[in-house]
Tab-separated table of C-alpha atoms in Angstrom:
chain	number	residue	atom	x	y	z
Z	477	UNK	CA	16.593	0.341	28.809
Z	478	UNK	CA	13.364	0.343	27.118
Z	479	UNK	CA	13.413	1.320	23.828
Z	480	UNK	CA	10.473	4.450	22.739
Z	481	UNK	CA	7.485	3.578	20.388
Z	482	UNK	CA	7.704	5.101	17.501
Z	483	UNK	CA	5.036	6.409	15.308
Z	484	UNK	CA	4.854	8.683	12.118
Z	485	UNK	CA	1.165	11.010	11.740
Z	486	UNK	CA	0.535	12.186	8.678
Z	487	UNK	CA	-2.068	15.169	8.950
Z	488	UNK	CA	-4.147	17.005	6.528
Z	489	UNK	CA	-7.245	19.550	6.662
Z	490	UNK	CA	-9.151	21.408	4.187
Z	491	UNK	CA	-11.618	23.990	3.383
Z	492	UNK	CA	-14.217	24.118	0.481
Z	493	UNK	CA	-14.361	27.708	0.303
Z	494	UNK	CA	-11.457	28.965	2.553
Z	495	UNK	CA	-13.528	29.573	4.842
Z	496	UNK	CA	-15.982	27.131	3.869
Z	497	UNK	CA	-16.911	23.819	5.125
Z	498	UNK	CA	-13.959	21.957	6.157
Z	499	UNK	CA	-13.050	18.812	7.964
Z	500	UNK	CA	-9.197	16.874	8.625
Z	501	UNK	CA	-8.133	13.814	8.391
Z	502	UNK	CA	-5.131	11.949	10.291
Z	503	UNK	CA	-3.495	9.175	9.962
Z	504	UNK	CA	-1.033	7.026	12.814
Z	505	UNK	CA	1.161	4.368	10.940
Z	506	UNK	CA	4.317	2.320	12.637
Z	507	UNK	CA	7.027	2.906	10.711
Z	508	UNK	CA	8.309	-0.586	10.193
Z	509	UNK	CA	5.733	-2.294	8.920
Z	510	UNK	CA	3.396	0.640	7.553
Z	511	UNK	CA	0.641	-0.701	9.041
Z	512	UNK	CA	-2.094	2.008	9.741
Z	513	UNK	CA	-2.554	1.742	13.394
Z	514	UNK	CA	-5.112	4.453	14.065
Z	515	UNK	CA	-7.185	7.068	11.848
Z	516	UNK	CA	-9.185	9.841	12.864
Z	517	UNK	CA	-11.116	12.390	10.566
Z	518	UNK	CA	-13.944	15.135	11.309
Z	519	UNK	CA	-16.548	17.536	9.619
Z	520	UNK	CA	-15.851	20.787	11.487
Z	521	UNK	CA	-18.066	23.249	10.173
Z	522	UNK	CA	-17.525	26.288	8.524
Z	523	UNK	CA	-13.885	27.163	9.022
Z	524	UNK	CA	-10.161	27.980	7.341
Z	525	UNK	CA	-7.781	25.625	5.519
Z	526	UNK	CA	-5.137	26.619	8.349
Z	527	UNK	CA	-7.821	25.393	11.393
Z	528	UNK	CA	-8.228	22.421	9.706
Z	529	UNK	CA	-4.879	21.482	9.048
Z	530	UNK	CA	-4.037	22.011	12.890
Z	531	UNK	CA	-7.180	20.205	13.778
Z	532	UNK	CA	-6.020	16.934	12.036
Z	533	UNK	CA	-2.361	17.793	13.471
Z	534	UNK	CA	-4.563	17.403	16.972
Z	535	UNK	CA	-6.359	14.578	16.148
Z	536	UNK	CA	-3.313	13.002	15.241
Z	537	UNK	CA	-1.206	13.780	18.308
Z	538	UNK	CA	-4.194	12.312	20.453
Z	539	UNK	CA	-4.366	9.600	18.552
Z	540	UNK	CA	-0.464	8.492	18.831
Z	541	UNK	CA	-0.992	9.413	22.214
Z	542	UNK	CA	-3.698	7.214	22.877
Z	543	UNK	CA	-1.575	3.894	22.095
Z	544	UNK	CA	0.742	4.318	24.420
Z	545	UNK	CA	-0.345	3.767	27.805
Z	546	UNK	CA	2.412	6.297	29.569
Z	547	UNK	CA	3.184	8.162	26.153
Z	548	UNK	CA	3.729	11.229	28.381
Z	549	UNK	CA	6.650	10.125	29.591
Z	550	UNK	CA	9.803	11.161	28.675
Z	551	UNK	CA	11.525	8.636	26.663
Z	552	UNK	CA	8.334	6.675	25.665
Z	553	UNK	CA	7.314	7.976	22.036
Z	554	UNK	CA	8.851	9.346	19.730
Z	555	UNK	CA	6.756	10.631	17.064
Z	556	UNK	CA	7.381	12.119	13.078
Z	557	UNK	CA	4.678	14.525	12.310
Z	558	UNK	CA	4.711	14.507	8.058
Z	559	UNK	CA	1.976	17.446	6.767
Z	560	UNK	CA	1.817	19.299	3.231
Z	561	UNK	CA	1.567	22.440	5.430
Z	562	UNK	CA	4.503	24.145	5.515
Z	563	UNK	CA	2.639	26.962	7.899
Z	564	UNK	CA	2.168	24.210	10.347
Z	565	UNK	CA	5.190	22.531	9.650
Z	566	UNK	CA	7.282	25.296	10.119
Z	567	UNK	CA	5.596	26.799	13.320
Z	568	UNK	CA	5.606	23.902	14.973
Z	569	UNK	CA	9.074	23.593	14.549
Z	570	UNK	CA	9.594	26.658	15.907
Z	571	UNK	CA	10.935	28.339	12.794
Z	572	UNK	CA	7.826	30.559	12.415
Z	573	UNK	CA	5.777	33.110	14.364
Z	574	UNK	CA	2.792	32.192	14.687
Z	575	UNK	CA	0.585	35.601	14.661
Z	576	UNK	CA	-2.971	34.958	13.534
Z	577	UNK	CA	-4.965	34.740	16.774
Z	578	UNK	CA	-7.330	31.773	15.289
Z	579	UNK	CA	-3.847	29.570	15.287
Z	580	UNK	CA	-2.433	30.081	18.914
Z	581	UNK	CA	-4.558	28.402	20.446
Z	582	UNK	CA	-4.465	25.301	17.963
Z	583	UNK	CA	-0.751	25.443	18.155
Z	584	UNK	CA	-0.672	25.546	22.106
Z	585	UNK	CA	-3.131	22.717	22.548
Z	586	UNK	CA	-0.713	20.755	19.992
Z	587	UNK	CA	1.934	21.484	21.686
Z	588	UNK	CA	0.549	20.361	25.311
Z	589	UNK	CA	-0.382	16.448	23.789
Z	590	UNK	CA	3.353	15.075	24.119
Z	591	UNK	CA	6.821	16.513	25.209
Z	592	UNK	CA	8.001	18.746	22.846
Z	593	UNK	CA	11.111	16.229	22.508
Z	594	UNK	CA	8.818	13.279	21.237
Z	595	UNK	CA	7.493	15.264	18.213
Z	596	UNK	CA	9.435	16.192	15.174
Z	597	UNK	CA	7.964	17.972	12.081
Z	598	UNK	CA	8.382	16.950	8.137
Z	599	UNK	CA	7.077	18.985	5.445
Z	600	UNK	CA	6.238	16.480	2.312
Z	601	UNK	CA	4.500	17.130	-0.948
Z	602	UNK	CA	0.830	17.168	-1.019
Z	603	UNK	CA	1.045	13.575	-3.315
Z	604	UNK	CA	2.561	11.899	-0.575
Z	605	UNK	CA	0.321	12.771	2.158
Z	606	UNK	CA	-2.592	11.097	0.269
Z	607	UNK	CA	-4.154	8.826	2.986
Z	608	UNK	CA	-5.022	11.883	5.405
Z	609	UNK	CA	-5.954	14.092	2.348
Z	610	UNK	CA	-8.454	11.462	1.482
Z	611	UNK	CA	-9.953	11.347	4.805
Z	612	UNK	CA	-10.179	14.841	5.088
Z	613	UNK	CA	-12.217	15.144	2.120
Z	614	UNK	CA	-14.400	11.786	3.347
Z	615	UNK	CA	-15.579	14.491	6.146
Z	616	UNK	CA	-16.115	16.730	4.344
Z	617	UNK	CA	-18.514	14.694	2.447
Z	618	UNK	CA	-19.728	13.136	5.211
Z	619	UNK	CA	-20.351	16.943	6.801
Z	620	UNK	CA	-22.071	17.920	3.328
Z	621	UNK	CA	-24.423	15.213	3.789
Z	622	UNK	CA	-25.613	16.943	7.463
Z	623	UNK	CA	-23.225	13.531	8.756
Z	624	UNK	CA	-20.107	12.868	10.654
Z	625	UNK	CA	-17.356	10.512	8.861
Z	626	UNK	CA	-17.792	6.988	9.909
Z	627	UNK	CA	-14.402	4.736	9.578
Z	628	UNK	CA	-16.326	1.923	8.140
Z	629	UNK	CA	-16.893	3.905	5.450
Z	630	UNK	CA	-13.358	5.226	4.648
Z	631	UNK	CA	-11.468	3.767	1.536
Z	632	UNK	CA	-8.303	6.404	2.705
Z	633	UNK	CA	-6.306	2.918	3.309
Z	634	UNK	CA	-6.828	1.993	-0.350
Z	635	UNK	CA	-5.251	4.565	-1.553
Z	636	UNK	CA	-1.671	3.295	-1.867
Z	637	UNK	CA	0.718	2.510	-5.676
Z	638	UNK	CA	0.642	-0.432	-6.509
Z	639	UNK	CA	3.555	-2.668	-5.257
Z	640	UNK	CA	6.760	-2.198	-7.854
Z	641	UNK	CA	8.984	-5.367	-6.283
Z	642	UNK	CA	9.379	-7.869	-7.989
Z	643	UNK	CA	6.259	-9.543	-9.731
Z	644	UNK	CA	4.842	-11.653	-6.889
Z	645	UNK	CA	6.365	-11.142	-4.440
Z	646	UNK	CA	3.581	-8.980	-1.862
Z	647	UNK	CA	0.650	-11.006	-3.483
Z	648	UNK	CA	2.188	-14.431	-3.241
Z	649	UNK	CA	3.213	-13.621	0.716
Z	650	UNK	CA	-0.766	-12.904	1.183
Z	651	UNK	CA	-2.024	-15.695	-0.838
Z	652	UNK	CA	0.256	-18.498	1.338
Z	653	UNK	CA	-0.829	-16.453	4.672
Z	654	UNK	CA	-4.009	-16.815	3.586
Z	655	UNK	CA	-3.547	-20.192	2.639
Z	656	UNK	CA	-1.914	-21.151	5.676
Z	657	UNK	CA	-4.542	-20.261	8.118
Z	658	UNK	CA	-7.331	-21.804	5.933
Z	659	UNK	CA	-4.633	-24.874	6.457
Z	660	UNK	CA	-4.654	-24.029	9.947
Z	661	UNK	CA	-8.347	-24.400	10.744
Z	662	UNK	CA	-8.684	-27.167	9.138
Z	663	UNK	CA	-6.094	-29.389	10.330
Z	664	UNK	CA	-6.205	-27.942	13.877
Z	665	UNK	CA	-7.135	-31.013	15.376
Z	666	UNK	CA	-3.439	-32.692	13.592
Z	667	UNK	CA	-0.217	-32.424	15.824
Z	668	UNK	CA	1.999	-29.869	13.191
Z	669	UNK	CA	5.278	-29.685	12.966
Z	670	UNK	CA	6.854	-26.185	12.061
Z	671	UNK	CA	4.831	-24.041	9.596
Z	672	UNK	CA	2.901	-26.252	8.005
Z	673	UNK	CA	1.736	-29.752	7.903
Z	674	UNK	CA	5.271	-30.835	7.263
Z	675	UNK	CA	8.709	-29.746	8.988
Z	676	UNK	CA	10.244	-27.226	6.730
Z	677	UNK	CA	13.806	-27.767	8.182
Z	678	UNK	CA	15.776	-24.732	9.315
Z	679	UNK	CA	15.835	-21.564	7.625
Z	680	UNK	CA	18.908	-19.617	6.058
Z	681	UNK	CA	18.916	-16.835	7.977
Z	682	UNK	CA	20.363	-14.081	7.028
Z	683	UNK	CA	21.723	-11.685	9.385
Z	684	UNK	CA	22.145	-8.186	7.256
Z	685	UNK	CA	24.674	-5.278	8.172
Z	686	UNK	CA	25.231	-2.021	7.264
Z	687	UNK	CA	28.460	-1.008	6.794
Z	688	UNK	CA	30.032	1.523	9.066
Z	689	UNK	CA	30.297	5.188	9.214
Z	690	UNK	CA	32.206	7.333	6.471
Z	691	UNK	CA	32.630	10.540	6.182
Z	692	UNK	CA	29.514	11.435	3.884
Z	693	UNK	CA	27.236	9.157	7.117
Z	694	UNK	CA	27.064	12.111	9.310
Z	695	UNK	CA	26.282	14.832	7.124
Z	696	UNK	CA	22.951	12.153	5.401
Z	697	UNK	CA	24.632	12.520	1.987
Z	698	UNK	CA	23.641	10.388	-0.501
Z	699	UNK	CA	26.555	7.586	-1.179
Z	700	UNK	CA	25.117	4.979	-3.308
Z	701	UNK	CA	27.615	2.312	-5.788
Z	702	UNK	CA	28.025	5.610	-8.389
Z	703	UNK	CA	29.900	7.818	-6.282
Z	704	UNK	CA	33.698	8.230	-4.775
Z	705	UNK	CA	33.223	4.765	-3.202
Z	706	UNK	CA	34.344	6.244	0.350
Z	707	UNK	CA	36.516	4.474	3.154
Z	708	UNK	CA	35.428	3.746	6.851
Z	709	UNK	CA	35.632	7.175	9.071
Z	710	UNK	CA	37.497	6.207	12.389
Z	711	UNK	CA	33.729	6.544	14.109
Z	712	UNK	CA	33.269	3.227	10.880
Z	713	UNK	CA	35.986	1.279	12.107
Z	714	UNK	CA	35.367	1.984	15.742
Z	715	UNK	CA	31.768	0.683	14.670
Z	716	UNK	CA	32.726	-2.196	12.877
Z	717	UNK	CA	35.222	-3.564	15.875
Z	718	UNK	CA	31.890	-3.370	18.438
Z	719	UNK	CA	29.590	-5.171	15.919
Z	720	UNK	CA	32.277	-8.083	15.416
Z	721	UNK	CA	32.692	-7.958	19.530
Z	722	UNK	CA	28.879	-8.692	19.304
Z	723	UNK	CA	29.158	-11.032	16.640
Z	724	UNK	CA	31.740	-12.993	17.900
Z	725	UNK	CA	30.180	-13.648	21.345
Z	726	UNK	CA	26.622	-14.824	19.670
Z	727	UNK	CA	28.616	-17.615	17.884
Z	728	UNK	CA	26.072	-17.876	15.384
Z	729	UNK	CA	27.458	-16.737	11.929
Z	730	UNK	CA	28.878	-19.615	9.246
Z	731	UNK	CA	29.635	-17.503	6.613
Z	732	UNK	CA	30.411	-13.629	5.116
Z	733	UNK	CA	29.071	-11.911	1.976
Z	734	UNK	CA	29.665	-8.606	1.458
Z	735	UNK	CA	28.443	-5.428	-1.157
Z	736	UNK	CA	31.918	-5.008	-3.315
Z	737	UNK	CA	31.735	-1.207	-2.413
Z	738	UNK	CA	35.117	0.042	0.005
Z	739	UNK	CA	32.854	0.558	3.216
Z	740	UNK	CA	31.049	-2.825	3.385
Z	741	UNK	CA	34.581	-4.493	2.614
Z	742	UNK	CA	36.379	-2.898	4.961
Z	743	UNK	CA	33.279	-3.703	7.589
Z	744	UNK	CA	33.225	-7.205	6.680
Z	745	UNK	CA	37.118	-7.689	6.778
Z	746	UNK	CA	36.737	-6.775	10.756
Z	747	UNK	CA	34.133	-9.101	11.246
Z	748	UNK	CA	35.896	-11.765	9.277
Z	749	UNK	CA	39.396	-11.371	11.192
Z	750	UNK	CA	37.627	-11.968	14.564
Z	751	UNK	CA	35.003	-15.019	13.294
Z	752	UNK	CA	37.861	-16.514	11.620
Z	753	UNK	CA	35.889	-16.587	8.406
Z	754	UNK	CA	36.707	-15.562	4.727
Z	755	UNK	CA	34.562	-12.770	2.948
Z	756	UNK	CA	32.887	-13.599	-0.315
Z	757	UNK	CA	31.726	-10.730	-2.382
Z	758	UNK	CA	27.915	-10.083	-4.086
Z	759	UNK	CA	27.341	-8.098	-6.577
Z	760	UNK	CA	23.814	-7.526	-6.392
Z	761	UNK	CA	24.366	-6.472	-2.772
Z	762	UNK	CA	25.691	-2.896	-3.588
Z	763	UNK	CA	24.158	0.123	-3.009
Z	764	UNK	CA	21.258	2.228	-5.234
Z	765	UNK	CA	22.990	4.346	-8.019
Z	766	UNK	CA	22.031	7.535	-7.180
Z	767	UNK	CA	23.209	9.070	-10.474
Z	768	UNK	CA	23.779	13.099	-10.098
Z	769	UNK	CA	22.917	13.218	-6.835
Z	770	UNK	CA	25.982	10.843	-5.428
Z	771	UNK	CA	27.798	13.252	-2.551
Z	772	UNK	CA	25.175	15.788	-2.574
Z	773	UNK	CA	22.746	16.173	0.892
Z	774	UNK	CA	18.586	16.017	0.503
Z	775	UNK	CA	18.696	19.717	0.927
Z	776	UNK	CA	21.331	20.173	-2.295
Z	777	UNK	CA	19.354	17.626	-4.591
Z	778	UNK	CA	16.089	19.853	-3.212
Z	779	UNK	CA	17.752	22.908	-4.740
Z	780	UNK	CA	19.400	21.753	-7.725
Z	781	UNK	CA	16.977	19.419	-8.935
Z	782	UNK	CA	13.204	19.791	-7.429
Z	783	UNK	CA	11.164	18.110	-9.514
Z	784	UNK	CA	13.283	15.484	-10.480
Z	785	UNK	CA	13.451	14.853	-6.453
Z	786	UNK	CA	9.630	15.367	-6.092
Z	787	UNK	CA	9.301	12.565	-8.712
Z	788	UNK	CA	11.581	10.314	-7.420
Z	789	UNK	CA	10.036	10.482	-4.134
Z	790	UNK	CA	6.624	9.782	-5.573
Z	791	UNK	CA	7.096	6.758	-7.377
Z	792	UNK	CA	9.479	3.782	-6.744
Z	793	UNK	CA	9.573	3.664	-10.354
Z	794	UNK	CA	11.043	6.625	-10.711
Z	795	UNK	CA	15.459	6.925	-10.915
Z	796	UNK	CA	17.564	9.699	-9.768
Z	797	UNK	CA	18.979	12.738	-12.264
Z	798	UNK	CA	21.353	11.157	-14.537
Z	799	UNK	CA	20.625	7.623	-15.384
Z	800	UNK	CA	20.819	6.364	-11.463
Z	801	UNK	CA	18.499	3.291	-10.373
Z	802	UNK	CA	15.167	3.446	-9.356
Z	803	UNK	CA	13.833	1.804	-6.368
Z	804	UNK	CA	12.005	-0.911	-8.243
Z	805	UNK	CA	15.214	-1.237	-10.396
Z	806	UNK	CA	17.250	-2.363	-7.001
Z	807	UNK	CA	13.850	-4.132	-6.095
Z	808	UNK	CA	14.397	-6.403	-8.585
Z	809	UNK	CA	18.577	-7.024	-8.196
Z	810	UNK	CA	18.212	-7.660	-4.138
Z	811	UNK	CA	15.397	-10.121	-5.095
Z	812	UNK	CA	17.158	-11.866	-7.786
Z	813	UNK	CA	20.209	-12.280	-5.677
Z	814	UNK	CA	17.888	-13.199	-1.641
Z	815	UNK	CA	16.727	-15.965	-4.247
Z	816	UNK	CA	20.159	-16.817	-5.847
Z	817	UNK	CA	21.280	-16.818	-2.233
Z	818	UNK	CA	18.727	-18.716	0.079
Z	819	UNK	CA	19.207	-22.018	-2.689
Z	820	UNK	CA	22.584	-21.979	-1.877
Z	821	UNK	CA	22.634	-21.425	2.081
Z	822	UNK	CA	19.536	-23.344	3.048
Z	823	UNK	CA	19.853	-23.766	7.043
Z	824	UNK	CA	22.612	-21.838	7.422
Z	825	UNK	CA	23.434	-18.548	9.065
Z	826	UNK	CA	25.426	-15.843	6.476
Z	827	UNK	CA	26.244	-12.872	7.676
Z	828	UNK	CA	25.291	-10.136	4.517
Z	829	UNK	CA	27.185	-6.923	4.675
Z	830	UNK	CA	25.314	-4.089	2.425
Z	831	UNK	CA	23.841	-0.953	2.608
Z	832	UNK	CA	20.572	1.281	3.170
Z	833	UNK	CA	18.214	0.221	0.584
Z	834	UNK	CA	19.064	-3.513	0.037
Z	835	UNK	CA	18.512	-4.188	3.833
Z	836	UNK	CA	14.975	-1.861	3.807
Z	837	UNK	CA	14.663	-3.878	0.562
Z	838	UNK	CA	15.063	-7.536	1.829
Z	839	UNK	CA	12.879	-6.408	4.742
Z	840	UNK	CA	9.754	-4.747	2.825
Z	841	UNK	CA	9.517	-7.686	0.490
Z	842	UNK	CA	10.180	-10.600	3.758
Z	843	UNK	CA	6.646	-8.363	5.270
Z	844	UNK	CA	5.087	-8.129	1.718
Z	845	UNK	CA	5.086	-4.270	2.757
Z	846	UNK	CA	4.162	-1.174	-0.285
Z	847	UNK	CA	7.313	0.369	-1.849
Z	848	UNK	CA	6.454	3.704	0.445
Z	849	UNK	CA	7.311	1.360	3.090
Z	850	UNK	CA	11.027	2.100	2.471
Z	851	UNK	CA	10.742	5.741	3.900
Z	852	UNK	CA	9.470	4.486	6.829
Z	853	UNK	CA	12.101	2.478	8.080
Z	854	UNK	CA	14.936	3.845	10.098
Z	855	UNK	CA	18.821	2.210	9.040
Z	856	UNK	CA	21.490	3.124	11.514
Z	857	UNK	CA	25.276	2.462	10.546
Z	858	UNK	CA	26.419	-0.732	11.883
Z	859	UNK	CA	23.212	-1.707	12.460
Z	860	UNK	CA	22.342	-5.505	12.797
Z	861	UNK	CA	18.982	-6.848	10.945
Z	862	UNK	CA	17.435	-10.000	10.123
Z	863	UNK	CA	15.538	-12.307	8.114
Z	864	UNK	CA	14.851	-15.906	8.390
Z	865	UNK	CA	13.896	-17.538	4.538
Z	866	UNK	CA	11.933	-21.152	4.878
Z	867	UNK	CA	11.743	-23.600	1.917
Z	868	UNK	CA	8.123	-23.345	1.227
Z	869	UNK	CA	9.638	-19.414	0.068
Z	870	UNK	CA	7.466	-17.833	3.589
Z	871	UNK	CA	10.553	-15.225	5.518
Z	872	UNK	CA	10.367	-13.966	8.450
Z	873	UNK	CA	11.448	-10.932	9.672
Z	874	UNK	CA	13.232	-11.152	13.183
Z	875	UNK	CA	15.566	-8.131	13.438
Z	876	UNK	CA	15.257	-4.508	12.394
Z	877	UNK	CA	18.224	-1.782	13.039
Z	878	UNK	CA	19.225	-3.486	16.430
Z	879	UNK	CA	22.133	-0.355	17.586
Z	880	UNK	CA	22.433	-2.370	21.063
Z	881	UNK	CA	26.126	-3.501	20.502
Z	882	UNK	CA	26.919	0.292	19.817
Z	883	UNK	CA	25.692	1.867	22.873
């Protein structure tokens, strides 16, 4: 069965005046890689903040739509709509009326681009909906000087933090792809051997999987290494039986290295009873700290502490209430221990049994992706991922949240 594309739009429109001259911007990015795949933006006269926010919703839908040949189809896309307008958010959802009759018809014409089951809606602070915010306001400009926005023109892309990995590691991954097809065009004529003008050998590859199912799973608590350390659920160990099934029939994995947390333990030990291998244990691949918020769903941490969440989410830099890790905190762990790791399992195949963020980790630094990139990735449990690591310190990703031993 083919699997649906999947795209997140992030939308924005404004008005200088309210009504005033106004214009939207949108934004279509794969939620992978973060790559922007399409943009769209437009000076649209004298109108409200409300039009222009569901004109870039429009533009954005159209624009998702437009990559996919048969996107009408159902099954085919499946799109995540992120705005900072919770009036659009939350009638397009379905949650509110919508009553004003300059919004109707914006909403219907919306809602006629793509099967309603494709589209799901995301509210998200205005400081994370940046890219389309700038574009909106490139419109606007473009509108006040009697233009239209040109894409040419746009800087919306630029406006991304700064990477918060390790030191390195996005900038070195450009400067040897860079390097390499410089290399490339200049040697084209030479025979080559693997990557580069000499054979690298074989990679480790590491094959990365998160644990099964507890009971927090379901429910999209957070359970990082601070919390009640939790056991597999029976849906876990059910899990954990079909991914060593899998794993057994590839043939492929030499060795097992698990987080020291309960549920990637008790994951691994299935695995490891039908390979016939041992489990070693890694430190450095356990779980974010999430401080306060351990046990607690996005919804509780929303209420109990908002701008300590609205922070967090803004910066990679940023840790949890109560002394958890931030994101560029684990950043820096998972990279010290892919390196530790990789010396000591050149060529081989190792089987790494973790969580959420070190897997999303491992993967945005193999692409040389930004740290927002790690909110754009989608992590099933039991999910099978993976990364090959060569010796000139190039990766490859291969394998992202494969579910196809589950189903």
């Amino acid at each position: 069965m083919t699997q649906p594309r999947q795209f997140v739009i992030e939308a924005d429109g404004g008005s200088r005046g309210n009504p005033g001259p106004a214009g939207y911007g949108a934004v279509v990015i794969d939620p992978v890689t973060g790559e922007t795949l399409a943009e769209a933006a437009e000076y649209i006269g004298v109108a409200t903040n409300n039009v222009a926010e569901y004109k870039g919703l429009i533009a954005g839908l159209k624009a998702a739509k437009a990559l996919v040949p048969d996107a009408s189809a159902e099954g085919a896309l499946r799109v995540r709509v992120r705005m900072d307008s919770k009036l659009v958010v939350e009638q397009m959802s379905g949650r509110w009326k919508i009553k004003h009759p300059d919004m109707k018809p914006l909403a219907a014409e919306a809602a006629r681009i793509l099967p309603a089951s494709a589209v799901t809606y995301e509210w998200i602070p205005r400081e994370k909906n940046k890219h389309a915010d700038r574009l909106a306001n490139e419109a606007m400009d473009a509108g006040k000087r009697g233009k239209q926005w040109e894409p040419s023109a746009s800087t919306a892309a630029l406006d991304l933090p700064p990477v918060s990995g390790p030191p390195g590691d996005a900038a070195a991954g450009a400067a040897k792809a860079r390097a390499a097809m410089s290399t490339s065009r200049e040697t084209a004529a030479t025979p080559q051997v693997g990557w580069g003008a000499a054979d690298l050998g074989a990679p480790a590859t590491f094959v990365l999987l998160r644990h099964g199912e507890t009971a927090l799973t379901p429910e999209k608590r957070f359970s990082g290494s601070g919390g009640s350390d939790p056991e597999l659920s029976a849906a876990g160990r059910h899990q954990a039986e079909r991914v060593a099934e899998s794993l057994a029939a590839r043939g492929t994995i030499q060795e097992i290295i698990s987080s020291p947390l309960r549920r990637c333990r008790e994951t691994a030990a299935t695995v490891g009873a039908r390979l016939g291998l041992p489990v070693q244990i890694e430190d450095g691949l356990r779980e974010t700290d999430f401080g306060a918020w351990e046990g607690l769903t996005f919804a509780e941490v929303r209420d109990r502490y908002g701008p300590d969440l609205d922070a967090w989410l803004a910066s990679t830099r940023t840790p949890p209430t109560g002394g958890g890790e931030s994101f560029a905190e684990v950043a820096r762990r998972v990279s010290a221990t892919r390196d530790r790791l990789t010396t000591r399992h050149a060529g081989r195949t190792v089987l790494l049994v973790t969580h959420v963020t070190p897997i999303k980790t491992l993967a945005r630094l193999a692409l040389g992706a930004p740290p927002e990139s790690l909110f754009r990735m989608e992590l099933s449990a039991a999910s099978l991922s993976a990364v090959a690591y060569y010796a000139d310190g190039n990766a490859s990703l291969r394998l992202l949240n494969d579910t196809s031993h589950l189903r």
